[in-house]
């Protein structure tokens, strides 16, 4: 499995991944947030992004560290366009959400009091990566098409996987499956391009 915490794979990736890497470097996001175990999650690492896709940076922020995390975000990013910073419960956990725009990207920095690899966005990305490896380019194309039609990433995967109910919870049912198991699973589904 790819080490998602090492962003160097972006440097040699698609043009948009390279641009994402340059953006993170220019803003020194990963360096600035290094005490909070930052990791880029979402569609750009998976190469299923569309033109409106943002950069999602997950951080592990212990409850006692929230004030210093907020201060850090304010100090480094409050001057950027569309800056917003707030706190709200997400997945039953207090969370910090910071958004702003820089160059071509909307950037979201997300902090929760749990390790980054235990956060839902990271876990979804790992599952989605395995599904894409098992399904190949046809799946990547189909996910992008559904996203272009307005679906969010997890519902797009859930649609193609024919899951019912909560897409975000359903995807996590595939955690721990091997690529071979996922290939077998996908072989029982209609070809993804038949959707839509």
mmCIF file of N, CA and C in Angstrom, residues 67-184:
data_model
loop_
_atom_site.group_PDB
_atom_site.id
_atom_site.type_symbol
_atom_site.label_atom_id
_atom_site.label_comp_id
_atom_site.label_asym_id
_atom_site.label_seq_id
_atom_site.Cartn_x
_atom_site.Cartn_y
_atom_site.Cartn_z
ATOM 1 N N UNK A 67 -6.600 25.023 20.779
ATOM 2 C CA UNK A 67 -6.321 26.468 20.748
ATOM 3 C C UNK A 67 -5.054 26.812 19.954
ATOM 4 N N UNK A 68 -3.976 26.031 20.128
ATOM 5 C CA UNK A 68 -2.746 26.348 19.390
ATOM 6 C C UNK A 68 -2.902 26.032 17.901
ATOM 7 N N UNK A 69 -3.706 25.020 17.576
ATOM 8 C CA UNK A 69 -3.989 24.682 16.173
ATOM 9 C C UNK A 69 -4.747 25.837 15.508
ATOM 10 N N UNK A 70 -5.773 26.345 16.182
ATOM 11 C CA UNK A 70 -6.545 27.479 15.654
ATOM 12 C C UNK A 70 -5.652 28.707 15.457
ATOM 13 N N UNK A 71 -4.787 28.939 16.419
ATOM 14 C CA UNK A 71 -3.876 30.081 16.360
ATOM 15 C C UNK A 71 -2.925 29.948 15.161
ATOM 16 N N UNK A 72 -2.420 28.742 14.961
ATOM 17 C CA UNK A 72 -1.506 28.464 13.848
ATOM 18 C C UNK A 72 -2.200 28.705 12.501
ATOM 19 N N UNK A 73 -3.414 28.203 12.368
ATOM 20 C CA UNK A 73 -4.172 28.377 11.114
ATOM 21 C C UNK A 73 -4.445 29.859 10.856
ATOM 22 N N UNK A 74 -4.839 30.563 11.905
ATOM 23 C CA UNK A 74 -5.086 32.003 11.760
ATOM 24 C C UNK A 74 -3.824 32.745 11.339
ATOM 25 N N UNK A 75 -2.723 32.416 11.990
ATOM 26 C CA UNK A 75 -1.468 33.124 11.734
ATOM 27 C C UNK A 75 -0.974 32.918 10.307
ATOM 28 N N UNK A 76 -1.163 31.709 9.774
ATOM 29 C CA UNK A 76 -0.587 31.389 8.463
ATOM 30 C C UNK A 76 -1.535 31.595 7.283
ATOM 31 N N UNK A 77 -2.854 31.475 7.512
ATOM 32 C CA UNK A 77 -3.755 31.428 6.358
ATOM 33 C C UNK A 77 -4.898 32.446 6.380
ATOM 34 N N UNK A 78 -5.067 33.194 7.480
ATOM 35 C CA UNK A 78 -6.198 34.130 7.580
ATOM 36 C C UNK A 78 -6.157 35.225 6.507
ATOM 37 N N UNK A 79 -4.970 35.494 5.954
ATOM 38 C CA UNK A 79 -4.855 36.555 4.936
ATOM 39 C C UNK A 79 -5.277 36.082 3.542
ATOM 40 N N UNK A 80 -5.544 34.785 3.394
ATOM 41 C CA UNK A 80 -5.863 34.248 2.060
ATOM 42 C C UNK A 80 -7.352 34.373 1.756
ATOM 43 N N UNK A 81 -7.701 34.429 0.461
ATOM 44 C CA UNK A 81 -9.106 34.619 0.074
ATOM 45 C C UNK A 81 -10.013 33.524 0.625
ATOM 46 N N UNK A 82 -11.245 33.927 0.940
ATOM 47 C CA UNK A 82 -12.319 33.018 1.369
ATOM 48 C C UNK A 82 -11.968 32.237 2.640
ATOM 49 N N UNK A 83 -11.102 32.824 3.469
ATOM 50 C CA UNK A 83 -10.694 32.145 4.709
ATOM 51 C C UNK A 83 -11.880 31.983 5.651
ATOM 52 N N UNK A 84 -12.079 30.774 6.118
ATOM 53 C CA UNK A 84 -13.099 30.470 7.131
ATOM 54 C C UNK A 84 -12.469 29.514 8.128
ATOM 55 N N UNK A 85 -12.799 29.679 9.393
ATOM 56 C CA UNK A 85 -12.271 28.788 10.417
ATOM 57 C C UNK A 85 -13.359 28.561 11.447
ATOM 58 N N UNK A 86 -13.666 27.297 11.722
ATOM 59 C CA UNK A 86 -14.718 27.016 12.689
ATOM 60 C C UNK A 86 -14.562 25.640 13.307
ATOM 61 N N UNK A 87 -15.444 25.376 14.271
ATOM 62 C CA UNK A 87 -15.447 24.075 14.930
ATOM 63 C C UNK A 87 -16.868 23.532 14.917
ATOM 64 N N UNK A 88 -16.983 22.215 14.666
ATOM 65 C CA UNK A 88 -18.298 21.569 14.695
ATOM 66 C C UNK A 88 -18.100 20.062 14.855
ATOM 67 N N UNK A 89 -19.110 19.368 15.364
ATOM 68 C CA UNK A 89 -18.969 17.912 15.475
ATOM 69 C C UNK A 89 -19.144 17.246 14.105
ATOM 70 N N UNK A 90 -18.228 16.332 13.772
ATOM 71 C CA UNK A 90 -18.330 15.534 12.542
ATOM 72 C C UNK A 90 -18.022 14.096 12.929
ATOM 73 N N UNK A 91 -18.897 13.167 12.519
ATOM 74 C CA UNK A 91 -18.775 11.761 12.927
ATOM 75 C C UNK A 91 -18.649 11.643 14.447
ATOM 76 N N UNK A 92 -19.474 12.419 15.136
ATOM 77 C CA UNK A 92 -19.538 12.400 16.607
ATOM 78 C C UNK A 92 -18.248 12.831 17.289
ATOM 79 N N UNK A 93 -17.391 13.554 16.579
ATOM 80 C CA UNK A 93 -16.160 14.051 17.201
ATOM 81 C C UNK A 93 -16.070 15.555 16.980
ATOM 82 N N UNK A 94 -15.628 16.312 17.999
ATOM 83 C CA UNK A 94 -15.368 17.735 17.778
ATOM 84 C C UNK A 94 -14.306 17.874 16.681
ATOM 85 N N UNK A 95 -14.543 18.764 15.745
ATOM 86 C CA UNK A 95 -13.634 18.904 14.602
ATOM 87 C C UNK A 95 -13.381 20.376 14.305
ATOM 88 N N UNK A 96 -12.186 20.645 13.806
ATOM 89 C CA UNK A 96 -11.828 21.979 13.334
ATOM 90 C C UNK A 96 -11.830 21.936 11.817
ATOM 91 N N UNK A 97 -12.498 22.896 11.189
ATOM 92 C CA UNK A 97 -12.518 22.971 9.725
ATOM 93 C C UNK A 97 -12.048 24.364 9.308
ATOM 94 N N UNK A 98 -11.006 24.398 8.498
ATOM 95 C CA UNK A 98 -10.462 25.656 7.984
ATOM 96 C C UNK A 98 -10.471 25.591 6.464
ATOM 97 N N UNK A 99 -11.023 26.629 5.829
ATOM 98 C CA UNK A 99 -11.056 26.662 4.361
ATOM 99 C C UNK A 99 -10.494 27.987 3.871
ATOM 100 N N UNK A 100 -9.819 27.917 2.734
ATOM 101 C CA UNK A 100 -9.365 29.129 2.060
ATOM 102 C C UNK A 100 -9.016 28.775 0.629
ATOM 103 N N UNK A 101 -8.754 29.788 -0.154
ATOM 104 C CA UNK A 101 -8.405 29.579 -1.555
ATOM 105 C C UNK A 101 -6.971 30.029 -1.781
ATOM 106 N N UNK A 102 -6.277 29.276 -2.612
ATOM 107 C CA UNK A 102 -4.915 29.666 -2.992
ATOM 108 C C UNK A 102 -4.688 29.209 -4.422
ATOM 109 N N UNK A 103 -4.357 30.158 -5.290
ATOM 110 C CA UNK A 103 -4.142 29.860 -6.716
ATOM 111 C C UNK A 103 -5.361 29.111 -7.252
ATOM 112 N N UNK A 104 -5.164 27.908 -7.790
ATOM 113 C CA UNK A 104 -6.285 27.200 -8.439
ATOM 114 C C UNK A 104 -7.131 26.380 -7.482
ATOM 115 N N UNK A 105 -6.725 26.290 -6.239
ATOM 116 C CA UNK A 105 -7.364 25.328 -5.343
ATOM 117 C C UNK A 105 -8.120 25.973 -4.198
ATOM 118 N N UNK A 106 -9.239 25.347 -3.845
ATOM 119 C CA UNK A 106 -9.814 25.557 -2.527
ATOM 120 C C UNK A 106 -9.112 24.539 -1.633
ATOM 121 N N UNK A 107 -8.708 24.965 -0.464
ATOM 122 C CA UNK A 107 -7.982 24.087 0.449
ATOM 123 C C UNK A 107 -8.794 23.960 1.730
ATOM 124 N N UNK A 108 -8.925 22.727 2.194
ATOM 125 C CA UNK A 108 -9.604 22.498 3.464
ATOM 126 C C UNK A 108 -8.634 21.780 4.397
ATOM 127 N N UNK A 109 -8.435 22.350 5.561
ATOM 128 C CA UNK A 109 -7.624 21.715 6.600
ATOM 129 C C UNK A 109 -8.585 21.262 7.689
ATOM 130 N N UNK A 110 -8.508 19.992 8.002
ATOM 131 C CA UNK A 110 -9.488 19.359 8.878
ATOM 132 C C UNK A 110 -8.750 18.748 10.063
ATOM 133 N N UNK A 111 -9.136 19.097 11.274
ATOM 134 C CA UNK A 111 -8.489 18.565 12.462
ATOM 135 C C UNK A 111 -9.456 17.825 13.352
ATOM 136 N N UNK A 112 -9.052 16.636 13.804
ATOM 137 C CA UNK A 112 -9.880 15.842 14.710
ATOM 138 C C UNK A 112 -9.000 15.183 15.752
ATOM 139 N N UNK A 113 -9.581 14.914 16.906
ATOM 140 C CA UNK A 113 -8.824 14.308 18.007
ATOM 141 C C UNK A 113 -8.739 12.793 17.821
ATOM 142 N N UNK A 114 -8.113 12.386 16.740
ATOM 143 C CA UNK A 114 -7.793 10.975 16.527
ATOM 144 C C UNK A 114 -6.710 10.919 15.450
ATOM 145 N N UNK A 115 -5.948 9.844 15.384
ATOM 146 C CA UNK A 115 -4.875 9.765 14.390
ATOM 147 C C UNK A 115 -5.420 9.983 12.973
ATOM 148 N N UNK A 116 -4.619 10.591 12.117
ATOM 149 C CA UNK A 116 -5.113 10.870 10.759
ATOM 150 C C UNK A 116 -5.546 9.584 10.062
ATOM 151 N N UNK A 117 -4.808 8.504 10.265
ATOM 152 C CA UNK A 117 -5.171 7.268 9.542
ATOM 153 C C UNK A 117 -6.442 6.612 10.082
ATOM 154 N N UNK A 118 -6.950 7.097 11.234
ATOM 155 C CA UNK A 118 -8.206 6.573 11.780
ATOM 156 C C UNK A 118 -9.396 7.445 11.379
ATOM 157 N N UNK A 119 -9.140 8.586 10.751
ATOM 158 C CA UNK A 119 -10.233 9.478 10.345
ATOM 159 C C UNK A 119 -10.949 8.913 9.118
ATOM 160 N N UNK A 120 -12.241 9.161 9.051
ATOM 161 C CA UNK A 120 -13.050 8.589 7.978
ATOM 162 C C UNK A 120 -12.524 8.930 6.588
ATOM 163 N N UNK A 121 -12.118 10.177 6.379
ATOM 164 C CA UNK A 121 -11.660 10.573 5.045
ATOM 165 C C UNK A 121 -10.441 9.758 4.613
ATOM 166 N N UNK A 122 -9.546 9.477 5.551
ATOM 167 C CA UNK A 122 -8.361 8.681 5.234
ATOM 168 C C UNK A 122 -8.769 7.235 4.960
ATOM 169 N N UNK A 123 -9.620 6.679 5.815
ATOM 170 C CA UNK A 123 -10.058 5.285 5.660
ATOM 171 C C UNK A 123 -10.801 5.102 4.341
ATOM 172 N N UNK A 124 -11.647 6.072 3.990
ATOM 173 C CA UNK A 124 -12.344 6.000 2.695
ATOM 174 C C UNK A 124 -11.340 5.997 1.551
ATOM 175 N N UNK A 125 -10.334 6.860 1.635
ATOM 176 C CA UNK A 125 -9.346 6.961 0.558
ATOM 177 C C UNK A 125 -8.614 5.635 0.359
ATOM 178 N N UNK A 126 -8.261 4.972 1.443
ATOM 179 C CA UNK A 126 -7.550 3.687 1.347
ATOM 180 C C UNK A 126 -8.437 2.651 0.650
ATOM 181 N N UNK A 127 -9.713 2.588 1.055
ATOM 182 C CA UNK A 127 -10.652 1.641 0.425
ATOM 183 C C UNK A 127 -10.836 1.988 -1.051
ATOM 184 N N UNK A 128 -11.040 3.267 -1.337
ATOM 185 C CA UNK A 128 -11.267 3.691 -2.723
ATOM 186 C C UNK A 128 -10.054 3.384 -3.599
ATOM 187 N N UNK A 129 -8.865 3.547 -3.045
ATOM 188 C CA UNK A 129 -7.645 3.233 -3.789
ATOM 189 C C UNK A 129 -7.621 1.750 -4.172
ATOM 190 N N UNK A 130 -7.970 0.887 -3.242
ATOM 191 C CA UNK A 130 -7.981 -0.549 -3.529
ATOM 192 C C UNK A 130 -9.048 -0.900 -4.563
ATOM 193 N N UNK A 131 -10.213 -0.268 -4.459
ATOM 194 C CA UNK A 131 -11.271 -0.515 -5.459
ATOM 195 C C UNK A 131 -10.780 -0.101 -6.846
ATOM 196 N N UNK A 132 -10.110 1.043 -6.920
ATOM 197 C CA UNK A 132 -9.593 1.514 -8.212
ATOM 198 C C UNK A 132 -8.498 0.585 -8.740
ATOM 199 N N UNK A 133 -7.659 0.090 -7.855
ATOM 200 C CA UNK A 133 -6.635 -0.869 -8.293
ATOM 201 C C UNK A 133 -7.286 -2.146 -8.812
ATOM 202 N N UNK A 134 -8.337 -2.580 -8.122
ATOM 203 C CA UNK A 134 -9.023 -3.818 -8.528
ATOM 204 C C UNK A 134 -9.831 -3.605 -9.811
ATOM 205 N N UNK A 135 -10.434 -2.422 -9.938
ATOM 206 C CA UNK A 135 -11.338 -2.173 -11.059
ATOM 207 C C UNK A 135 -10.679 -1.591 -12.297
ATOM 208 N N UNK A 136 -9.529 -0.964 -12.107
ATOM 209 C CA UNK A 136 -8.801 -0.427 -13.257
ATOM 210 C C UNK A 136 -9.373 0.894 -13.762
ATOM 211 N N UNK A 137 -8.923 1.258 -14.945
ATOM 212 C CA UNK A 137 -9.220 2.582 -15.513
ATOM 213 C C UNK A 137 -10.713 2.804 -15.735
ATOM 214 N N UNK A 138 -11.449 1.745 -16.050
ATOM 215 C CA UNK A 138 -12.899 1.897 -16.272
ATOM 216 C C UNK A 138 -13.580 2.425 -15.011
ATOM 217 N N UNK A 139 -13.121 1.968 -13.857
ATOM 218 C CA UNK A 139 -13.704 2.436 -12.606
ATOM 219 C C UNK A 139 -13.332 3.882 -12.338
ATOM 220 N N UNK A 140 -12.081 4.216 -12.616
ATOM 221 C CA UNK A 140 -11.628 5.606 -12.412
ATOM 222 C C UNK A 140 -12.479 6.554 -13.271
ATOM 223 N N UNK A 141 -12.681 6.172 -14.511
ATOM 224 C CA UNK A 141 -13.473 6.992 -15.442
ATOM 225 C C UNK A 141 -14.919 7.113 -14.965
ATOM 226 N N UNK A 142 -15.482 5.996 -14.520
ATOM 227 C CA UNK A 142 -16.884 5.997 -14.085
ATOM 228 C C UNK A 142 -17.083 6.862 -12.846
ATOM 229 N N UNK A 143 -16.149 6.790 -11.909
ATOM 230 C CA UNK A 143 -16.247 7.616 -10.691
ATOM 231 C C UNK A 143 -16.199 9.090 -11.086
ATOM 232 N N UNK A 144 -15.266 9.432 -11.972
ATOM 233 C CA UNK A 144 -15.158 10.830 -12.425
ATOM 234 C C UNK A 144 -16.456 11.300 -13.088
ATOM 235 N N UNK A 145 -17.042 10.435 -13.928
ATOM 236 C CA UNK A 145 -18.289 10.810 -14.613
ATOM 237 C C UNK A 145 -19.398 11.105 -13.612
ATOM 238 N N UNK A 146 -19.518 10.259 -12.594
ATOM 239 C CA UNK A 146 -20.559 10.483 -11.580
ATOM 240 C C UNK A 146 -20.286 11.762 -10.794
ATOM 241 N N UNK A 147 -19.012 12.041 -10.536
ATOM 242 C CA UNK A 147 -18.674 13.276 -9.839
ATOM 243 C C UNK A 147 -19.006 14.490 -10.708
ATOM 244 N N UNK A 148 -18.743 14.382 -12.004
ATOM 245 C CA UNK A 148 -19.096 15.478 -12.923
ATOM 246 C C UNK A 148 -20.606 15.718 -12.936
ATOM 247 N N UNK A 149 -21.371 14.650 -12.670
ATOM 248 C CA UNK A 149 -22.838 14.777 -12.626
ATOM 249 C C UNK A 149 -23.327 15.312 -11.274
ATOM 250 N N UNK A 150 -22.388 15.544 -10.352
ATOM 251 C CA UNK A 150 -22.771 16.176 -9.091
ATOM 252 C C UNK A 150 -22.679 15.305 -7.852
ATOM 253 N N UNK A 151 -22.342 14.027 -8.018
ATOM 254 C CA UNK A 151 -22.228 13.177 -6.835
ATOM 255 C C UNK A 151 -20.917 13.456 -6.103
ATOM 256 N N UNK A 152 -20.950 13.322 -4.794
ATOM 257 C CA UNK A 152 -19.716 13.362 -4.004
ATOM 258 C C UNK A 152 -18.993 12.032 -4.219
ATOM 259 N N UNK A 153 -17.737 11.978 -3.784
ATOM 260 C CA UNK A 153 -16.907 10.806 -4.080
ATOM 261 C C UNK A 153 -17.463 9.512 -3.491
ATOM 262 N N UNK A 154 -17.763 9.511 -2.190
ATOM 263 C CA UNK A 154 -18.216 8.268 -1.560
ATOM 264 C C UNK A 154 -19.538 7.785 -2.154
ATOM 265 N N UNK A 155 -20.528 8.669 -2.354
ATOM 266 C CA UNK A 155 -21.745 8.207 -3.033
ATOM 267 C C UNK A 155 -21.488 7.699 -4.456
ATOM 268 N N UNK A 156 -20.513 8.267 -5.157
ATOM 269 C CA UNK A 156 -20.183 7.769 -6.504
ATOM 270 C C UNK A 156 -19.690 6.324 -6.421
ATOM 271 N N UNK A 157 -18.771 6.064 -5.486
ATOM 272 C CA UNK A 157 -18.289 4.685 -5.306
ATOM 273 C C UNK A 157 -19.432 3.766 -4.887
ATOM 274 N N UNK A 158 -20.244 4.222 -3.933
ATOM 275 C CA UNK A 158 -21.339 3.386 -3.437
ATOM 276 C C UNK A 158 -22.322 3.058 -4.560
ATOM 277 N N UNK A 159 -22.571 4.020 -5.451
ATOM 278 C CA UNK A 159 -23.466 3.783 -6.592
ATOM 279 C C UNK A 159 -22.901 2.676 -7.478
ATOM 280 N N UNK A 160 -21.626 2.791 -7.812
ATOM 281 C CA UNK A 160 -20.993 1.802 -8.685
ATOM 282 C C UNK A 160 -20.887 0.434 -8.011
ATOM 283 N N UNK A 161 -20.711 0.434 -6.692
ATOM 284 C CA UNK A 161 -20.614 -0.822 -5.937
ATOM 285 C C UNK A 161 -21.996 -1.396 -5.596
ATOM 286 N N UNK A 162 -23.033 -0.643 -5.964
ATOM 287 C CA UNK A 162 -24.431 -1.026 -5.707
ATOM 288 C C UNK A 162 -24.730 -1.186 -4.223
ATOM 289 N N UNK A 163 -24.129 -0.326 -3.415
ATOM 290 C CA UNK A 163 -24.431 -0.307 -1.990
ATOM 291 C C UNK A 163 -25.723 0.465 -1.775
ATOM 292 N N UNK A 164 -26.474 0.054 -0.796
ATOM 293 C CA UNK A 164 -27.678 0.775 -0.391
ATOM 294 C C UNK A 164 -27.386 1.445 0.949
ATOM 295 N N UNK A 165 -28.167 2.458 1.278
ATOM 296 C CA UNK A 165 -27.998 3.081 2.588
ATOM 297 C C UNK A 165 -26.883 4.121 2.579
ATOM 298 N N UNK A 166 -26.277 4.324 3.737
ATOM 299 C CA UNK A 166 -25.283 5.374 3.934
ATOM 300 C C UNK A 166 -23.980 5.017 3.210
ATOM 301 N N UNK A 167 -23.659 5.774 2.178
ATOM 302 C CA UNK A 167 -22.472 5.494 1.360
ATOM 303 C C UNK A 167 -21.195 5.531 2.193
ATOM 304 N N UNK A 168 -21.129 6.468 3.132
ATOM 305 C CA UNK A 168 -19.915 6.664 3.916
ATOM 306 C C UNK A 168 -19.653 5.468 4.836
ATOM 307 N N UNK A 169 -20.737 4.909 5.405
ATOM 308 C CA UNK A 169 -20.597 3.728 6.265
ATOM 309 C C UNK A 169 -20.367 2.477 5.419
ATOM 310 N N UNK A 170 -21.093 2.364 4.307
ATOM 311 C CA UNK A 170 -21.000 1.166 3.461
ATOM 312 C C UNK A 170 -19.584 0.937 2.959
ATOM 313 N N UNK A 171 -18.925 2.015 2.549
ATOM 314 C CA UNK A 171 -17.563 1.874 2.018
ATOM 315 C C UNK A 171 -16.632 1.240 3.039
ATOM 316 N N UNK A 172 -16.832 1.569 4.312
ATOM 317 C CA UNK A 172 -15.948 1.061 5.356
ATOM 318 C C UNK A 172 -16.106 -0.443 5.554
ATOM 319 N N UNK A 173 -17.199 -1.025 5.021
ATOM 320 C CA UNK A 173 -17.372 -2.481 5.087
ATOM 321 C C UNK A 173 -16.316 -3.197 4.246
ATOM 322 N N UNK A 174 -15.690 -2.481 3.318
ATOM 323 C CA UNK A 174 -14.672 -3.094 2.463
ATOM 324 C C UNK A 174 -13.266 -3.000 3.068
ATOM 325 N N UNK A 175 -13.142 -2.344 4.221
ATOM 326 C CA UNK A 175 -11.825 -2.224 4.861
ATOM 327 C C UNK A 175 -11.245 -3.603 5.126
ATOM 328 N N UNK A 176 -9.950 -3.728 4.850
ATOM 329 C CA UNK A 176 -9.271 -4.981 5.156
ATOM 330 C C UNK A 176 -9.352 -6.026 4.063
ATOM 331 N N UNK A 177 -10.134 -5.766 3.030
ATOM 332 C CA UNK A 177 -10.213 -6.731 1.921
ATOM 333 C C UNK A 177 -8.966 -6.598 1.042
ATOM 334 N N UNK A 178 -8.544 -7.704 0.477
ATOM 335 C CA UNK A 178 -7.390 -7.688 -0.429
ATOM 336 C C UNK A 178 -7.849 -7.272 -1.828
ATOM 337 N N UNK A 179 -6.884 -6.950 -2.677
ATOM 338 C CA UNK A 179 -7.226 -6.605 -4.064
ATOM 339 C C UNK A 179 -7.904 -7.786 -4.747
ATOM 340 N N UNK A 180 -7.437 -9.000 -4.462
ATOM 341 C CA UNK A 180 -8.050 -10.196 -5.068
ATOM 342 C C UNK A 180 -9.511 -10.324 -4.648
ATOM 343 N N UNK A 181 -9.775 -10.098 -3.351
ATOM 344 C CA UNK A 181 -11.168 -10.173 -2.875
ATOM 345 C C UNK A 181 -12.017 -9.101 -3.553
ATOM 346 N N UNK A 182 -11.440 -7.906 -3.700
ATOM 347 C CA UNK A 182 -12.200 -6.830 -4.353
ATOM 348 C C UNK A 182 -12.422 -7.125 -5.832
ATOM 349 N N UNK A 183 -11.431 -7.700 -6.503
ATOM 350 C CA UNK A 183 -11.615 -8.067 -7.919
ATOM 351 C C UNK A 183 -12.772 -9.058 -8.066
ATOM 352 N N UNK A 184 -12.808 -10.040 -7.152
ATOM 353 C CA UNK A 184 -13.890 -11.028 -7.183
ATOM 354 C C UNK A 184 -15.237 -10.334 -6.950
#
